[in-house]
């Protein structure tokens, strides 16, 4: 098992038990999971920023010559009466804003182009841009807006490919990053109901159970998965973390040791060894 293979989709959902491809690869025993709730302000969920406000702020940050370029392309969008012309103009705006490191604005225009193209590939690519950035957004209102944009784009992609579990997984991660975890859970449960051997969905549901203190549910779920996939290091590792969280360190260490048997990366094995020592 390589480091890239142990990454879970939507790492922000359960930092407690995710193996990272960079930095620390295993959790610290006292590490708390990141909350999946949307940013709150004064007890209320933050409203999404308006795109017009986001665009105005971005325009104030760019050089005059770049602003002129952007305004010229925007005129082409308004004047373009043929779909291909509008798509080209939106993509040109995406390229311009991306070169200026204005990721949210750039993603918006790529999303508009994707809606016109209406292909699974373009819709998914644009949605993933929003998903990637919202996980690092410092402004809660911007993060909420990005989540809404991503959800709409994933909806459109799923409509074109309703059996694509990867799209549903990605959309579930958006819901969990935007304060609607139960909608994300519903997506995941739908996936495992139809495809019980979807490892990422099963492990993510187990992670959620761990972060909410439902250790027995996580153990029950992963024990069943491990019976069908006895050589999956990710399943074994997260099952071990379920037992550790419950307080059964002996069983946890036994499973952590077992997970190493199916890991290809020597450095990853060393990280697991260090983690085992930290909980002994």
PDB file of C-alpha atoms in Angstrom:
ATOM      1  CA  UNK A   1       0.000   0.000   0.000  1.00  0.00           C
ATOM      2  CA  UNK A   2       1.450   3.368  -1.073  1.00  0.00           C
ATOM      3  CA  UNK A   3       0.871   6.674   0.696  1.00  0.00           C
ATOM      4  CA  UNK A   4      -1.313   7.813  -2.181  1.00  0.00           C
ATOM      5  CA  UNK A   5      -3.506   4.773  -1.677  1.00  0.00           C
ATOM      6  CA  UNK A   6      -4.253   5.483   1.955  1.00  0.00           C
ATOM      7  CA  UNK A   7      -5.633   8.950   1.442  1.00  0.00           C
ATOM      8  CA  UNK A   8      -9.323   9.158   2.145  1.00  0.00           C
ATOM      9  CA  UNK A   9     -11.553  11.330   0.004  1.00  0.00           C
ATOM     10  CA  UNK A  10     -12.222  14.568   1.844  1.00  0.00           C
ATOM     11  CA  UNK A  11      -9.475  14.455   4.449  1.00  0.00           C
ATOM     12  CA  UNK A  12     -11.117  17.248   6.446  1.00  0.00           C
ATOM     13  CA  UNK A  13     -13.951  14.903   7.379  1.00  0.00           C
ATOM     14  CA  UNK A  14     -11.924  12.846   9.825  1.00  0.00           C
ATOM     15  CA  UNK A  15      -8.425  14.057  10.486  1.00  0.00           C
ATOM     16  CA  UNK A  16      -8.323  11.789  13.516  1.00  0.00           C
ATOM     17  CA  UNK A  17      -7.728   8.607  11.540  1.00  0.00           C
ATOM     18  CA  UNK A  18      -6.607   9.612   8.075  1.00  0.00           C
ATOM     19  CA  UNK A  19      -3.183   8.559   6.824  1.00  0.00           C
ATOM     20  CA  UNK A  20      -1.658  11.519   5.047  1.00  0.00           C
ATOM     21  CA  UNK A  21       0.567  11.501   1.998  1.00  0.00           C
ATOM     22  CA  UNK A  22       2.503  14.410   3.449  1.00  0.00           C
ATOM     23  CA  UNK A  23       3.445  15.605   6.919  1.00  0.00           C
ATOM     24  CA  UNK A  24       2.498  13.307   9.756  1.00  0.00           C
ATOM     25  CA  UNK A  25       1.020  10.127   8.344  1.00  0.00           C
ATOM     26  CA  UNK A  26      -0.679   8.864  11.476  1.00  0.00           C
ATOM     27  CA  UNK A  27      -2.693  10.678  14.131  1.00  0.00           C
ATOM     28  CA  UNK A  28      -1.485  11.634  17.553  1.00  0.00           C
ATOM     29  CA  UNK A  29      -3.348   9.814  20.342  1.00  0.00           C
ATOM     30  CA  UNK A  30      -4.766  13.061  21.724  1.00  0.00           C
ATOM     31  CA  UNK A  31      -5.553  14.638  18.349  1.00  0.00           C
ATOM     32  CA  UNK A  32      -9.135  15.802  18.000  1.00  0.00           C
ATOM     33  CA  UNK A  33     -10.945  15.597  14.716  1.00  0.00           C
ATOM     34  CA  UNK A  34     -11.818  18.709  12.813  1.00  0.00           C
ATOM     35  CA  UNK A  35     -15.435  19.749  13.094  1.00  0.00           C
ATOM     36  CA  UNK A  36     -17.547  19.177  10.011  1.00  0.00           C
ATOM     37  CA  UNK A  37     -19.906  21.998  10.887  1.00  0.00           C
ATOM     38  CA  UNK A  38     -20.153  25.031   8.657  1.00  0.00           C
ATOM     39  CA  UNK A  39     -18.668  28.264   9.994  1.00  0.00           C
ATOM     40  CA  UNK A  40     -20.974  29.843  12.527  1.00  0.00           C
ATOM     41  CA  UNK A  41     -21.223  33.446  13.539  1.00  0.00           C
ATOM     42  CA  UNK A  42     -23.239  34.495  16.536  1.00  0.00           C
ATOM     43  CA  UNK A  43     -24.927  31.099  16.592  1.00  0.00           C
ATOM     44  CA  UNK A  44     -26.090  31.444  13.002  1.00  0.00           C
ATOM     45  CA  UNK A  45     -24.812  29.745   9.878  1.00  0.00           C
ATOM     46  CA  UNK A  46     -22.830  32.117   7.706  1.00  0.00           C
ATOM     47  CA  UNK A  47     -24.559  33.157   4.487  1.00  0.00           C
ATOM     48  CA  UNK A  48     -22.673  32.696   1.216  1.00  0.00           C
ATOM     49  CA  UNK A  49     -20.978  35.741  -0.251  1.00  0.00           C
ATOM     50  CA  UNK A  50     -22.501  37.162  -3.433  1.00  0.00           C
ATOM     51  CA  UNK A  51     -20.359  36.567  -6.499  1.00  0.00           C
ATOM     52  CA  UNK A  52     -20.645  40.240  -7.447  1.00  0.00           C
ATOM     53  CA  UNK A  53     -19.051  41.159  -4.113  1.00  0.00           C
ATOM     54  CA  UNK A  54     -16.316  38.583  -4.582  1.00  0.00           C
ATOM     55  CA  UNK A  55     -15.615  39.827  -8.103  1.00  0.00           C
ATOM     56  CA  UNK A  56     -15.524  43.494  -7.089  1.00  0.00           C
ATOM     57  CA  UNK A  57     -13.027  42.748  -4.329  1.00  0.00           C
ATOM     58  CA  UNK A  58     -10.831  40.750  -6.700  1.00  0.00           C
ATOM     59  CA  UNK A  59     -10.841  43.527  -9.299  1.00  0.00           C
ATOM     60  CA  UNK A  60      -9.567  45.982  -6.716  1.00  0.00           C
ATOM     61  CA  UNK A  61      -6.546  43.777  -6.086  1.00  0.00           C
ATOM     62  CA  UNK A  62      -5.287  43.446  -9.658  1.00  0.00           C
ATOM     63  CA  UNK A  63      -3.145  45.822 -11.780  1.00  0.00           C
ATOM     64  CA  UNK A  64      -4.906  48.282 -14.078  1.00  0.00           C
ATOM     65  CA  UNK A  65      -3.732  46.584 -17.275  1.00  0.00           C
ATOM     66  CA  UNK A  66      -5.059  43.233 -16.066  1.00  0.00           C
ATOM     67  CA  UNK A  67      -8.361  44.833 -15.111  1.00  0.00           C
ATOM     68  CA  UNK A  68      -8.693  46.209 -18.637  1.00  0.00           C
ATOM     69  CA  UNK A  69      -8.038  42.747 -20.043  1.00  0.00           C
ATOM     70  CA  UNK A  70     -10.664  41.170 -17.787  1.00  0.00           C
ATOM     71  CA  UNK A  71     -13.265  43.823 -18.584  1.00  0.00           C
ATOM     72  CA  UNK A  72     -12.703  43.288 -22.305  1.00  0.00           C
ATOM     73  CA  UNK A  73     -13.265  39.543 -21.991  1.00  0.00           C
ATOM     74  CA  UNK A  74     -16.395  40.164 -19.904  1.00  0.00           C
ATOM     75  CA  UNK A  75     -17.769  42.231 -22.780  1.00  0.00           C
ATOM     76  CA  UNK A  76     -17.277  39.250 -25.069  1.00  0.00           C
ATOM     77  CA  UNK A  77     -19.403  37.124 -22.737  1.00  0.00           C
ATOM     78  CA  UNK A  78     -22.257  39.624 -22.907  1.00  0.00           C
ATOM     79  CA  UNK A  79     -22.035  40.028 -26.676  1.00  0.00           C
ATOM     80  CA  UNK A  80     -21.548  36.364 -27.448  1.00  0.00           C
ATOM     81  CA  UNK A  81     -24.828  34.990 -28.768  1.00  0.00           C
ATOM     82  CA  UNK A  82     -23.433  31.603 -29.730  1.00  0.00           C
ATOM     83  CA  UNK A  83     -22.807  28.994 -27.037  1.00  0.00           C
ATOM     84  CA  UNK A  84     -19.302  28.241 -28.287  1.00  0.00           C
ATOM     85  CA  UNK A  85     -18.408  31.935 -28.080  1.00  0.00           C
ATOM     86  CA  UNK A  86     -19.674  32.158 -24.511  1.00  0.00           C
ATOM     87  CA  UNK A  87     -17.797  29.020 -23.508  1.00  0.00           C
ATOM     88  CA  UNK A  88     -14.600  30.410 -24.999  1.00  0.00           C
ATOM     89  CA  UNK A  89     -15.086  33.731 -23.180  1.00  0.00           C
ATOM     90  CA  UNK A  90     -15.751  32.022 -19.831  1.00  0.00           C
ATOM     91  CA  UNK A  91     -12.639  29.879 -20.258  1.00  0.00           C
ATOM     92  CA  UNK A  92     -10.605  32.964 -21.127  1.00  0.00           C
ATOM     93  CA  UNK A  93     -11.830  34.583 -17.911  1.00  0.00           C
ATOM     94  CA  UNK A  94     -10.904  31.446 -16.001  1.00  0.00           C
ATOM     95  CA  UNK A  95      -7.386  31.555 -17.429  1.00  0.00           C
ATOM     96  CA  UNK A  96      -7.012  35.261 -16.683  1.00  0.00           C
ATOM     97  CA  UNK A  97      -8.163  35.006 -13.071  1.00  0.00           C
ATOM     98  CA  UNK A  98      -6.235  31.792 -12.474  1.00  0.00           C
ATOM     99  CA  UNK A  99      -3.031  33.528 -13.599  1.00  0.00           C
ATOM    100  CA  UNK A 100      -3.795  36.224 -11.018  1.00  0.00           C
ATOM    101  CA  UNK A 101      -4.150  33.612  -8.236  1.00  0.00           C
ATOM    102  CA  UNK A 102      -7.805  34.464  -7.698  1.00  0.00           C
ATOM    103  CA  UNK A 103      -8.951  30.860  -7.369  1.00  0.00           C
ATOM    104  CA  UNK A 104     -12.621  31.344  -6.370  1.00  0.00           C
ATOM    105  CA  UNK A 105     -13.311  33.778  -9.215  1.00  0.00           C
ATOM    106  CA  UNK A 106     -11.436  31.590 -11.693  1.00  0.00           C
ATOM    107  CA  UNK A 107     -13.404  28.515 -10.601  1.00  0.00           C
ATOM    108  CA  UNK A 108     -16.679  30.387 -11.049  1.00  0.00           C
ATOM    109  CA  UNK A 109     -15.978  31.122 -14.695  1.00  0.00           C
ATOM    110  CA  UNK A 110     -14.819  27.586 -15.396  1.00  0.00           C
ATOM    111  CA  UNK A 111     -18.029  26.407 -13.769  1.00  0.00           C
ATOM    112  CA  UNK A 112     -20.084  28.642 -16.055  1.00  0.00           C
ATOM    113  CA  UNK A 113     -18.279  27.198 -19.077  1.00  0.00           C
ATOM    114  CA  UNK A 114     -18.880  23.671 -17.770  1.00  0.00           C
ATOM    115  CA  UNK A 115     -22.610  24.310 -17.382  1.00  0.00           C
ATOM    116  CA  UNK A 116     -22.802  25.315 -21.036  1.00  0.00           C
ATOM    117  CA  UNK A 117     -20.692  22.359 -22.179  1.00  0.00           C
ATOM    118  CA  UNK A 118     -22.765  20.042 -19.966  1.00  0.00           C
ATOM    119  CA  UNK A 119     -20.259  17.190 -19.947  1.00  0.00           C
ATOM    120  CA  UNK A 120     -19.490  15.048 -16.918  1.00  0.00           C
ATOM    121  CA  UNK A 121     -15.773  15.703 -17.292  1.00  0.00           C
ATOM    122  CA  UNK A 122     -15.990  19.500 -17.379  1.00  0.00           C
ATOM    123  CA  UNK A 123     -18.615  19.707 -14.629  1.00  0.00           C
ATOM    124  CA  UNK A 124     -16.589  17.426 -12.358  1.00  0.00           C
ATOM    125  CA  UNK A 125     -13.352  19.303 -12.947  1.00  0.00           C
ATOM    126  CA  UNK A 126     -14.967  22.626 -12.067  1.00  0.00           C
ATOM    127  CA  UNK A 127     -16.698  21.169  -9.009  1.00  0.00           C
ATOM    128  CA  UNK A 128     -13.421  19.752  -7.735  1.00  0.00           C
ATOM    129  CA  UNK A 129     -11.775  23.166  -8.068  1.00  0.00           C
ATOM    130  CA  UNK A 130     -14.342  24.561  -5.656  1.00  0.00           C
ATOM    131  CA  UNK A 131     -14.012  21.564  -3.319  1.00  0.00           C
ATOM    132  CA  UNK A 132     -10.233  21.892  -3.208  1.00  0.00           C
ATOM    133  CA  UNK A 133     -10.262  25.604  -2.463  1.00  0.00           C
ATOM    134  CA  UNK A 134     -13.129  25.666   0.043  1.00  0.00           C
ATOM    135  CA  UNK A 135     -11.160  23.376   2.344  1.00  0.00           C
ATOM    136  CA  UNK A 136      -8.545  26.125   2.656  1.00  0.00           C
ATOM    137  CA  UNK A 137     -10.764  29.208   2.435  1.00  0.00           C
ATOM    138  CA  UNK A 138     -10.229  31.607   5.336  1.00  0.00           C
ATOM    139  CA  UNK A 139     -13.450  33.556   4.781  1.00  0.00           C
ATOM    140  CA  UNK A 140     -16.471  31.479   5.931  1.00  0.00           C
ATOM    141  CA  UNK A 141     -18.804  33.302   3.537  1.00  0.00           C
ATOM    142  CA  UNK A 142     -16.528  32.488   0.607  1.00  0.00           C
ATOM    143  CA  UNK A 143     -16.283  28.854   1.724  1.00  0.00           C
ATOM    144  CA  UNK A 144     -20.065  28.596   1.912  1.00  0.00           C
ATOM    145  CA  UNK A 145     -20.449  30.098  -1.559  1.00  0.00           C
ATOM    146  CA  UNK A 146     -17.855  27.697  -2.959  1.00  0.00           C
ATOM    147  CA  UNK A 147     -19.654  24.761  -1.375  1.00  0.00           C
ATOM    148  CA  UNK A 148     -22.947  25.824  -2.957  1.00  0.00           C
ATOM    149  CA  UNK A 149     -21.260  26.141  -6.350  1.00  0.00           C
ATOM    150  CA  UNK A 150     -19.619  22.723  -6.030  1.00  0.00           C
ATOM    151  CA  UNK A 151     -22.872  21.042  -5.005  1.00  0.00           C
ATOM    152  CA  UNK A 152     -24.689  22.469  -8.038  1.00  0.00           C
ATOM    153  CA  UNK A 153     -21.952  21.295 -10.380  1.00  0.00           C
ATOM    154  CA  UNK A 154     -21.830  17.823  -8.847  1.00  0.00           C
ATOM    155  CA  UNK A 155     -25.630  17.636  -9.128  1.00  0.00           C
ATOM    156  CA  UNK A 156     -25.333  18.324 -12.846  1.00  0.00           C
ATOM    157  CA  UNK A 157     -22.534  15.768 -13.263  1.00  0.00           C
ATOM    158  CA  UNK A 158     -24.441  13.109 -11.304  1.00  0.00           C
ATOM    159  CA  UNK A 159     -27.511  13.717 -13.474  1.00  0.00           C
ATOM    160  CA  UNK A 160     -25.374  12.769 -16.471  1.00  0.00           C
ATOM    161  CA  UNK A 161     -23.770   9.783 -14.707  1.00  0.00           C
ATOM    162  CA  UNK A 162     -26.109   8.625 -11.908  1.00  0.00           C
ATOM    163  CA  UNK A 163     -24.134   5.439 -11.183  1.00  0.00           C
ATOM    164  CA  UNK A 164     -20.828   7.219 -10.623  1.00  0.00           C
ATOM    165  CA  UNK A 165     -19.980   6.654  -6.953  1.00  0.00           C
ATOM    166  CA  UNK A 166     -16.906   8.875  -7.114  1.00  0.00           C
ATOM    167  CA  UNK A 167     -19.080  11.892  -7.907  1.00  0.00           C
ATOM    168  CA  UNK A 168     -21.391  11.073  -5.009  1.00  0.00           C
ATOM    169  CA  UNK A 169     -18.422  10.664  -2.684  1.00  0.00           C
ATOM    170  CA  UNK A 170     -17.026  14.032  -3.705  1.00  0.00           C
ATOM    171  CA  UNK A 171     -20.383  15.728  -3.244  1.00  0.00           C
ATOM    172  CA  UNK A 172     -20.700  14.120   0.189  1.00  0.00           C
ATOM    173  CA  UNK A 173     -17.393  15.717   1.146  1.00  0.00           C
ATOM    174  CA  UNK A 174     -18.721  19.102   0.075  1.00  0.00           C
ATOM    175  CA  UNK A 175     -21.803  18.705   2.255  1.00  0.00           C
ATOM    176  CA  UNK A 176     -19.626  17.784   5.210  1.00  0.00           C
ATOM    177  CA  UNK A 177     -17.433  20.816   4.666  1.00  0.00           C
ATOM    178  CA  UNK A 178     -20.431  23.131   4.412  1.00  0.00           C
ATOM    179  CA  UNK A 179     -22.328  22.325   7.597  1.00  0.00           C
ATOM    180  CA  UNK A 180     -24.710  19.740   6.143  1.00  0.00           C
ATOM    181  CA  UNK A 181     -23.103  16.486   7.290  1.00  0.00           C
ATOM    182  CA  UNK A 182     -26.328  14.474   7.264  1.00  0.00           C
ATOM    183  CA  UNK A 183     -26.758  15.099   3.546  1.00  0.00           C
ATOM    184  CA  UNK A 184     -23.233  13.844   3.066  1.00  0.00           C
ATOM    185  CA  UNK A 185     -23.953  10.791   5.193  1.00  0.00           C
ATOM    186  CA  UNK A 186     -27.077  10.117   3.117  1.00  0.00           C
ATOM    187  CA  UNK A 187     -24.921  10.116  -0.021  1.00  0.00           C
ATOM    188  CA  UNK A 188     -22.465   7.694   1.552  1.00  0.00           C
ATOM    189  CA  UNK A 189     -25.164   5.358   2.837  1.00  0.00           C
ATOM    190  CA  UNK A 190     -26.734   5.289  -0.600  1.00  0.00           C
ATOM    191  CA  UNK A 191     -23.377   4.264  -2.051  1.00  0.00           C
ATOM    192  CA  UNK A 192     -22.711   1.428   0.412  1.00  0.00           C
ATOM    193  CA  UNK A 193     -26.296   0.181   0.134  1.00  0.00           C
ATOM    194  CA  UNK A 194     -25.760  -0.380  -3.582  1.00  0.00           C
ATOM    195  CA  UNK A 195     -22.038  -1.141  -3.479  1.00  0.00           C
ATOM    196  CA  UNK A 196     -21.030  -2.502  -0.052  1.00  0.00           C
ATOM    197  CA  UNK A 197     -17.464  -3.055  -1.246  1.00  0.00           C
ATOM    198  CA  UNK A 198     -16.838   0.637  -1.863  1.00  0.00           C
ATOM    199  CA  UNK A 199     -13.923   0.979   0.553  1.00  0.00           C
ATOM    200  CA  UNK A 200     -13.736   4.774   0.583  1.00  0.00           C
ATOM    201  CA  UNK A 201     -17.428   5.152   1.423  1.00  0.00           C
ATOM    202  CA  UNK A 202     -17.278   2.497   4.135  1.00  0.00           C
ATOM    203  CA  UNK A 203     -14.148   3.963   5.713  1.00  0.00           C
ATOM    204  CA  UNK A 204     -15.523   7.498   5.604  1.00  0.00           C
ATOM    205  CA  UNK A 205     -18.709   6.390   7.369  1.00  0.00           C
ATOM    206  CA  UNK A 206     -16.558   4.640   9.960  1.00  0.00           C
ATOM    207  CA  UNK A 207     -14.520   7.812  10.390  1.00  0.00           C
ATOM    208  CA  UNK A 208     -17.675   9.782  11.031  1.00  0.00           C
ATOM    209  CA  UNK A 209     -18.749   7.243  13.629  1.00  0.00           C
ATOM    210  CA  UNK A 210     -15.371   7.578  15.354  1.00  0.00           C
ATOM    211  CA  UNK A 211     -15.480  11.376  15.399  1.00  0.00           C
ATOM    212  CA  UNK A 212     -18.963  11.272  16.943  1.00  0.00           C
ATOM    213  CA  UNK A 213     -17.927   8.757  19.598  1.00  0.00           C
ATOM    214  CA  UNK A 214     -19.843   5.835  18.079  1.00  0.00           C
ATOM    215  CA  UNK A 215     -16.899   3.475  18.250  1.00  0.00           C
ATOM    216  CA  UNK A 216     -18.919   0.257  18.285  1.00  0.00           C
ATOM    217  CA  UNK A 217     -20.667   1.268  15.063  1.00  0.00           C
ATOM    218  CA  UNK A 218     -17.330   1.970  13.409  1.00  0.00           C
ATOM    219  CA  UNK A 219     -15.966  -1.377  14.590  1.00  0.00           C
ATOM    220  CA  UNK A 220     -19.026  -3.293  13.419  1.00  0.00           C
ATOM    221  CA  UNK A 221     -18.887  -1.664   9.995  1.00  0.00           C
ATOM    222  CA  UNK A 222     -15.173  -2.215   9.461  1.00  0.00           C
ATOM    223  CA  UNK A 223     -15.097  -5.753  10.850  1.00  0.00           C
ATOM    224  CA  UNK A 224     -17.599  -6.639   8.137  1.00  0.00           C
ATOM    225  CA  UNK A 225     -15.564  -4.898   5.457  1.00  0.00           C
ATOM    226  CA  UNK A 226     -12.338  -6.546   6.647  1.00  0.00           C
ATOM    227  CA  UNK A 227     -13.905  -9.993   6.315  1.00  0.00           C
ATOM    228  CA  UNK A 228     -14.374  -9.291   2.602  1.00  0.00           C
ATOM    229  CA  UNK A 229     -11.103  -7.367   2.190  1.00  0.00           C
ATOM    230  CA  UNK A 230      -8.643  -8.907   4.672  1.00  0.00           C
ATOM    231  CA  UNK A 231      -5.601  -7.408   2.943  1.00  0.00           C
ATOM    232  CA  UNK A 232      -6.721  -3.772   2.772  1.00  0.00           C
ATOM    233  CA  UNK A 233      -4.318  -1.748   4.916  1.00  0.00           C
ATOM    234  CA  UNK A 234      -6.580   1.295   5.065  1.00  0.00           C
ATOM    235  CA  UNK A 235      -9.520  -0.697   6.418  1.00  0.00           C
ATOM    236  CA  UNK A 236      -7.334  -2.456   8.979  1.00  0.00           C
ATOM    237  CA  UNK A 237      -5.671   0.774  10.087  1.00  0.00           C
ATOM    238  CA  UNK A 238      -8.937   2.632  10.624  1.00  0.00           C
ATOM    239  CA  UNK A 239     -10.413  -0.390  12.398  1.00  0.00           C
ATOM    240  CA  UNK A 240      -7.377  -0.286  14.679  1.00  0.00           C
ATOM    241  CA  UNK A 241      -8.006   3.383  15.335  1.00  0.00           C
ATOM    242  CA  UNK A 242     -11.627   2.546  16.190  1.00  0.00           C
ATOM    243  CA  UNK A 243     -10.437   0.163  18.888  1.00  0.00           C
ATOM    244  CA  UNK A 244      -7.848   2.663  20.129  1.00  0.00           C
ATOM    245  CA  UNK A 245     -10.508   5.349  20.394  1.00  0.00           C
ATOM    246  CA  UNK A 246     -12.687   2.943  22.358  1.00  0.00           C
ATOM    247  CA  UNK A 247      -9.814   2.306  24.772  1.00  0.00           C
ATOM    248  CA  UNK A 248      -8.827  -1.195  23.654  1.00  0.00           C
ATOM    249  CA  UNK A 249      -5.157  -0.494  22.982  1.00  0.00           C
ATOM    250  CA  UNK A 250      -4.192  -4.163  22.928  1.00  0.00           C
ATOM    251  CA  UNK A 251      -6.529  -4.928  20.041  1.00  0.00           C
ATOM    252  CA  UNK A 252      -5.606  -1.662  18.347  1.00  0.00           C
ATOM    253  CA  UNK A 253      -1.881  -2.434  18.406  1.00  0.00           C
ATOM    254  CA  UNK A 254      -2.531  -5.928  17.068  1.00  0.00           C
ATOM    255  CA  UNK A 255      -4.390  -4.429  14.105  1.00  0.00           C
ATOM    256  CA  UNK A 256      -1.886  -1.625  13.545  1.00  0.00           C
ATOM    257  CA  UNK A 257       0.821  -4.288  13.296  1.00  0.00           C
ATOM    258  CA  UNK A 258      -1.321  -6.254  10.875  1.00  0.00           C
ATOM    259  CA  UNK A 259      -1.941  -3.202   8.677  1.00  0.00           C
ATOM    260  CA  UNK A 260       1.815  -2.838   8.139  1.00  0.00           C
ATOM    261  CA  UNK A 261       1.898  -6.212   6.391  1.00  0.00           C
ATOM    262  CA  UNK A 262       0.003  -4.678   3.488  1.00  0.00           C
ATOM    263  CA  UNK A 263       1.909  -1.402   3.222  1.00  0.00           C
ATOM    264  CA  UNK A 264       4.522  -0.985   0.496  1.00  0.00           C
ATOM    265  CA  UNK A 265       6.059   2.262   1.743  1.00  0.00           C
ATOM    266  CA  UNK A 266       8.844   1.741   4.341  1.00  0.00           C
ATOM    267  CA  UNK A 267       8.465   5.309   5.607  1.00  0.00           C
ATOM    268  CA  UNK A 268       4.775   4.771   6.183  1.00  0.00           C
ATOM    269  CA  UNK A 269       5.546   1.650   8.185  1.00  0.00           C
ATOM    270  CA  UNK A 270       7.954   3.671  10.333  1.00  0.00           C
ATOM    271  CA  UNK A 271       5.215   6.206  11.025  1.00  0.00           C
ATOM    272  CA  UNK A 272       2.897   3.420  12.121  1.00  0.00           C
ATOM    273  CA  UNK A 273       5.632   2.026  14.374  1.00  0.00           C
ATOM    274  CA  UNK A 274       6.047   5.449  15.970  1.00  0.00           C
ATOM    275  CA  UNK A 275       2.315   5.707  16.484  1.00  0.00           C
ATOM    276  CA  UNK A 276       2.197   2.283  18.113  1.00  0.00           C
ATOM    277  CA  UNK A 277       4.943   3.313  20.551  1.00  0.00           C
ATOM    278  CA  UNK A 278       3.023   6.466  21.421  1.00  0.00           C
ATOM    279  CA  UNK A 279      -0.009   4.506  22.593  1.00  0.00           C
ATOM    280  CA  UNK A 280       1.733   1.599  24.342  1.00  0.00           C
TER     281      UNK A 280
END
